[in-house]
Amino acid sequence: MTNPLLAEGGLPSFSQIQPDHVEPALDETLRRNREELEQLLASEVEPDFVTAIAPLEEMQDRLHRTWAPVSHLQMVKTSDELREVYNRCLPKLARYATEMAQDKRLFRLYKTVNDKLDGANNTPEGKLLEHALRDFRLAGVDLPDEQKKQFGKIMEALSQVQAKFEQNLLDSMAAWSRHETDEKKLCGIPAAVLDAAQTAAADQDMEGWLLLLDQPTYIGVITHADDASLRKDFYTAWVTRASDQRSGSNEFDNTGLMEEIMGLRHKAAKLVGFDNYANYALASRMAGSVAEVTKFLGQLAKIAKPVAINEFNELQAWTGRELQAWDVAYYSEKLRLKNFSISDEELRPYFSLERIMDGLFQVMQQLYGLTAREEQDVDRWQPEVRYYSLINDQNEPVGSFFIDLYARRNKRSGAWMDECVLRKRSNSGVQLPVAHLVCNFTCPAEDKPALLTHEEIVTLFHEFGHTLHHLLTRVDYPSVSGINGVPWDAVELPSQFMENFAWDPDVVRNMSSHFETGEPLPDDLLLKLQASRVFHSGIQMVRQIEFSLFDWRIHSEYDPERGAHIRETLAEVRKSWSVIETPEFSRFENSFAHVFGGGYAAGYYSYKWAEVLAADAFAAFREVGLFDRGVANRFRETILEVGGTADIGTAFQAFRGRAPQIEPLLEQAGIVNSKSARP
Ligand SMILES: [Zn+2]
């Protein structure tokens, strides 16, 4: 029997893949790659890009071909058997990755080829080598043996302490609940949250409702519960997660671990030659220096703060009371409903999925002259999954994508884009890229089409932005094609850029159509929808900047002599910028998993950074007409096609004719004179 995960080309045979195939396929692929690597390193042939680097790219693609379908299925159609073998294989992959990153011989090979480039550093090949050499250095490959070992140990310890941080957070959330038998106390909380609480109570043979401290319940209570004491209880529990302020127990206190995490990060950064962890992180980012990020955040904060103060004062005046931290979300939601009075349920009938997809494809057609053609004869993992080829205006295929739209059991929640096949050129020609676009929309009832909320439409456009980034790449090397090698702080540019189309009045009018009457969205609803986009955006922006500055400062100001100064720094940042007073007992930082868990360490600013790029790029379109082909072609050529082979700052400059500016984002958020009036 042939193993479908070892197929050499074409699309994965999703329906054929069984859990039994996974481990043998991975073992075989890793064995082959290791064997070929040894042959390559032992080769007598003079190494150059073609003889040395191209085969390494080929190995990377081979591993992707074996593993990508597995990790995809584990997310969209998992089973106990698949999860078990998936988890068993993860350490094998990690070991292989470390082996490759720390192989001094391999590092020397890249260096030799790079030295021969001779002025060709700005070519895709030059950029690929530059990235690879940088990543080797960041992994400590050229350190003396003793220090290299130390670096490895620090990274291992870091991953363990970060995992412990996350575990404490989950445990401390699981350790708290609120039991309620009096229905009156629960007034205002959405039915879905109460249903879950009722099930939780029943599971433990309890009467009434057991409210757990998970995110949907917390959001449901803090935003909608009429009972202020209930909101206060939840708020207190939420901001004291994994801290010493939890009455009863310090068991899951993260305070010590945070100090340890900061120390380890600093040590690792120092070992490979950086002053601090923020500088280490910047080595692979678009932002150039600590000062540049600090200035960027400070600039946004200064402009947003007065707006946030106004919003808060207005809210307080409207409620006629002094608002506590646990009141803000609740009254803010009440005011939003009063001002805009549009609910998802009111909008939904106008947004049938099929029309929205047509509208999205039309935007793509108008911008880039691309047509999405649905193909039937393709193997898929679930009958309702669709597959489209993307055809350019010369009738040539560019790439293709799967769309898996609906929520199912055994499918991870959320929405994302993932790479199915990477673009690559080999002797047999170009392998065109294939993407996965995954959402979790509600499955349509039998007698009704699938109807979306506006938020879901924005999500669909966002993920389609990532999809186009993956599919429109012209780079032929997997390690730097599409989204690969794109700096962390710029990778959301194409996706957030596309979101803007889902807010454009003409686009929305055009793709809305009442599923019974065919009417487009009435103008008054359209206006309210537009206005709701900027509601309390000052408060939201200041909050995001507070998190970003806190994260940035603790990583860039770390001093081993005095420690991380975590609480003190957060208090200072809040004192300068926050408009809502934080209670003394708050230990929000102890649950800030974005930063202490790993992913966004010295990187929280990326949210705002990429948003600025996206808004400024979109403004270029608005200045000349939304569907101007000249601007669209320039955006495509300078940003979407280049993958990780361009310096993104230079690429943006080439697109915009200048460096990025923050004004378009401020306008879009209604923080400075917006063209669409604020209510
Ligand atoms: Zn995204």
mmCIF file of C-alpha atoms in Angstrom, residues 316-465:
data_model
loop_
_atom_site.group_PDB
_atom_site.id
_atom_site.type_symbol
_atom_site.label_atom_id
_atom_site.label_comp_id
_atom_site.label_asym_id
_atom_site.label_seq_id
_atom_site.Cartn_x
_atom_site.Cartn_y
_atom_site.Cartn_z
ATOM 1 C CA GLN A 316 -19.735 58.680 32.610
ATOM 2 C CA ALA A 317 -21.941 61.709 32.044
ATOM 3 C CA TRP A 318 -24.493 59.575 30.228
ATOM 4 C CA THR A 319 -24.652 57.049 33.075
ATOM 5 C CA GLY A 320 -24.647 59.829 35.688
ATOM 6 C CA ARG A 321 -22.298 57.916 37.976
ATOM 7 C CA GLU A 322 -18.660 57.336 38.650
ATOM 8 C CA LEU A 323 -17.750 54.219 36.696
ATOM 9 C CA GLN A 324 -15.635 51.461 38.200
ATOM 10 C CA ALA A 325 -13.370 49.230 36.106
ATOM 11 C CA TRP A 326 -16.085 46.529 36.030
ATOM 12 C CA ASP A 327 -18.745 48.973 34.788
ATOM 13 C CA VAL A 328 -17.063 50.265 31.651
ATOM 14 C CA ALA A 329 -17.731 47.404 29.232
ATOM 15 C CA TYR A 330 -21.330 47.128 30.450
ATOM 16 C CA TYR A 331 -22.301 50.789 30.050
ATOM 17 C CA SER A 332 -20.241 51.129 26.903
ATOM 18 C CA GLU A 333 -22.318 48.354 25.343
ATOM 19 C CA LYS A 334 -25.544 50.050 26.502
ATOM 20 C CA LEU A 335 -24.459 53.312 24.919
ATOM 21 C CA ARG A 336 -23.434 51.562 21.719
ATOM 22 C CA LEU A 337 -26.860 49.982 21.446
ATOM 23 C CA LYS A 338 -28.543 53.305 22.150
ATOM 24 C CA ASN A 339 -26.505 55.180 19.530
ATOM 25 C CA PHE A 340 -26.472 52.632 16.777
ATOM 26 C CA SER A 341 -29.224 50.185 17.715
ATOM 27 C CA ILE A 342 -28.202 47.644 15.172
ATOM 28 C CA SER A 343 -27.929 44.057 16.150
ATOM 29 C CA ASP A 344 -26.296 41.216 14.304
ATOM 30 C CA GLU A 345 -29.722 39.676 13.886
ATOM 31 C CA GLU A 346 -30.989 42.765 12.099
ATOM 32 C CA LEU A 347 -28.121 42.713 9.617
ATOM 33 C CA ARG A 348 -27.795 38.989 9.058
ATOM 34 C CA PRO A 349 -30.714 38.565 6.559
ATOM 35 C CA TYR A 350 -28.884 40.914 4.164
ATOM 36 C CA PHE A 351 -25.652 38.985 4.268
ATOM 37 C CA SER A 352 -26.132 35.632 2.617
ATOM 38 C CA LEU A 353 -22.877 33.777 2.367
ATOM 39 C CA GLU A 354 -23.149 33.106 -1.357
ATOM 40 C CA ARG A 355 -23.605 36.797 -2.157
ATOM 41 C CA ILE A 356 -20.764 37.764 0.144
ATOM 42 C CA MET A 357 -18.437 35.292 -1.557
ATOM 43 C CA ASP A 358 -19.480 36.697 -4.939
ATOM 44 C CA GLY A 359 -18.820 40.201 -3.586
ATOM 45 C CA LEU A 360 -15.398 39.185 -2.293
ATOM 46 C CA PHE A 361 -14.452 37.588 -5.612
ATOM 47 C CA GLN A 362 -15.679 40.666 -7.434
ATOM 48 C CA VAL A 363 -13.382 42.858 -5.321
ATOM 49 C CA MET A 364 -10.487 40.581 -6.232
ATOM 50 C CA GLN A 365 -11.479 40.674 -9.908
ATOM 51 C CA GLN A 366 -11.683 44.461 -9.932
ATOM 52 C CA LEU A 367 -8.383 44.885 -8.096
ATOM 53 C CA TYR A 368 -6.195 42.279 -9.736
ATOM 54 C CA GLY A 369 -8.150 40.929 -12.715
ATOM 55 C CA LEU A 370 -8.297 37.507 -11.065
ATOM 56 C CA THR A 371 -11.157 35.064 -11.406
ATOM 57 C CA ALA A 372 -12.006 32.330 -8.895
ATOM 58 C CA ARG A 373 -13.259 29.225 -10.691
ATOM 59 C CA GLU A 374 -14.806 26.489 -8.602
ATOM 60 C CA GLU A 375 -13.521 22.991 -9.384
ATOM 61 C CA GLN A 376 -15.525 19.874 -8.549
ATOM 62 C CA ASP A 377 -13.162 17.048 -9.268
ATOM 63 C CA VAL A 378 -10.839 17.428 -6.295
ATOM 64 C CA ASP A 379 -10.301 15.177 -3.304
ATOM 65 C CA ARG A 380 -11.399 16.861 -0.043
ATOM 66 C CA TRP A 381 -11.736 16.003 3.655
ATOM 67 C CA GLN A 382 -15.365 16.999 4.000
ATOM 68 C CA PRO A 383 -18.094 17.155 1.327
ATOM 69 C CA GLU A 384 -19.010 20.826 1.876
ATOM 70 C CA VAL A 385 -15.418 22.026 1.433
ATOM 71 C CA ARG A 386 -14.980 23.994 -1.793
ATOM 72 C CA TYR A 387 -11.979 24.273 -4.042
ATOM 73 C CA TYR A 388 -11.244 27.185 -6.388
ATOM 74 C CA SER A 389 -8.610 27.854 -9.013
ATOM 75 C CA LEU A 390 -7.409 31.399 -9.344
ATOM 76 C CA ILE A 391 -7.071 32.476 -12.989
ATOM 77 C CA ASN A 392 -5.390 35.674 -14.156
ATOM 78 C CA ASP A 393 -6.541 37.917 -17.020
ATOM 79 C CA GLN A 394 -4.364 36.008 -19.471
ATOM 80 C CA ASN A 395 -6.350 32.919 -18.533
ATOM 81 C CA GLU A 396 -3.395 31.334 -16.750
ATOM 82 C CA PRO A 397 -3.680 29.591 -13.369
ATOM 83 C CA VAL A 398 -1.985 31.451 -10.498
ATOM 84 C CA GLY A 399 -2.734 29.145 -7.599
ATOM 85 C CA SER A 400 -5.727 27.620 -5.882
ATOM 86 C CA PHE A 401 -7.439 27.402 -2.524
ATOM 87 C CA PHE A 402 -9.702 25.256 -0.393
ATOM 88 C CA ILE A 403 -12.435 26.960 1.605
ATOM 89 C CA ASP A 404 -13.797 25.190 4.672
ATOM 90 C CA LEU A 405 -16.502 27.517 5.958
ATOM 91 C CA TYR A 406 -18.653 25.890 8.601
ATOM 92 C CA ALA A 407 -18.241 24.999 12.248
ATOM 93 C CA ARG A 408 -18.217 21.277 12.970
ATOM 94 C CA ARG A 409 -17.476 18.999 15.805
ATOM 95 C CA ASN A 410 -13.797 18.016 15.680
ATOM 96 C CA LYS A 411 -12.807 21.322 14.098
ATOM 97 C CA ARG A 412 -10.764 23.931 15.927
ATOM 98 C CA SER A 413 -12.617 27.221 16.512
ATOM 99 C CA GLY A 414 -11.619 30.540 14.964
ATOM 100 C CA ALA A 415 -10.579 31.413 11.415
ATOM 101 C CA TRP A 416 -7.203 31.130 9.706
ATOM 102 C CA MET A 417 -5.243 30.780 6.496
ATOM 103 C CA ASP A 418 -2.786 27.956 6.176
ATOM 104 C CA GLU A 419 -0.388 26.870 3.455
ATOM 105 C CA CYS A 420 -1.387 23.674 1.675
ATOM 106 C CA VAL A 421 1.245 23.687 -1.113
ATOM 107 C CA LEU A 422 4.186 26.098 -1.364
ATOM 108 C CA ARG A 423 5.295 27.814 -4.544
ATOM 109 C CA LYS A 424 8.496 26.283 -5.854
ATOM 110 C CA ARG A 425 10.400 26.003 -9.111
ATOM 111 C CA SER A 426 12.086 22.758 -9.987
ATOM 112 C CA ASN A 427 13.311 21.006 -13.111
ATOM 113 C CA SER A 428 9.779 19.978 -13.907
ATOM 114 C CA GLY A 429 8.456 23.567 -13.757
ATOM 115 C CA VAL A 430 6.663 25.743 -11.227
ATOM 116 C CA GLN A 431 4.651 24.196 -8.409
ATOM 117 C CA LEU A 432 1.775 26.639 -7.898
ATOM 118 C CA PRO A 433 0.796 27.590 -4.344
ATOM 119 C CA VAL A 434 -2.378 26.251 -2.714
ATOM 120 C CA ALA A 435 -4.001 27.770 0.381
ATOM 121 C CA HIS A 436 -6.478 26.692 3.040
ATOM 122 C CA LEU A 437 -9.003 29.279 4.101
ATOM 123 C CA VAL A 438 -10.835 28.099 7.207
ATOM 124 C CA CYS A 439 -13.746 29.738 9.045
ATOM 125 C CA ASN A 440 -16.300 28.638 11.615
ATOM 126 C CA PHE A 441 -19.575 30.049 10.345
ATOM 127 C CA THR A 442 -22.885 28.609 11.454
ATOM 128 C CA CYS A 443 -24.051 25.830 9.195
ATOM 129 C CA PRO A 444 -27.173 26.848 7.232
ATOM 130 C CA ALA A 445 -30.554 25.442 8.248
ATOM 131 C CA GLU A 446 -32.250 23.382 5.578
ATOM 132 C CA ASP A 447 -34.779 26.001 4.506
ATOM 133 C CA LYS A 448 -32.461 29.038 4.747
ATOM 134 C CA PRO A 449 -29.183 30.077 3.166
ATOM 135 C CA ALA A 450 -26.148 30.597 5.424
ATOM 136 C CA LEU A 451 -26.379 34.146 6.792
ATOM 137 C CA LEU A 452 -23.378 35.977 8.204
ATOM 138 C CA THR A 453 -22.839 38.707 10.759
ATOM 139 C CA HIS A 454 -20.818 41.700 9.634
ATOM 140 C CA GLU A 455 -17.996 40.625 11.925
ATOM 141 C CA GLU A 456 -17.866 37.292 10.103
ATOM 142 C CA ILE A 457 -17.650 39.107 6.769
ATOM 143 C CA VAL A 458 -14.693 41.107 8.070
ATOM 144 C CA THR A 459 -13.088 37.827 9.184
ATOM 145 C CA LEU A 460 -13.626 36.282 5.746
ATOM 146 C CA PHE A 461 -12.011 39.273 4.039
ATOM 147 C CA HIS A 462 -9.133 39.230 6.541
ATOM 148 C CA GLU A 463 -8.311 35.581 5.875
ATOM 149 C CA PHE A 464 -8.694 36.126 2.154
ATOM 150 C CA GLY A 465 -6.008 38.811 2.440
#
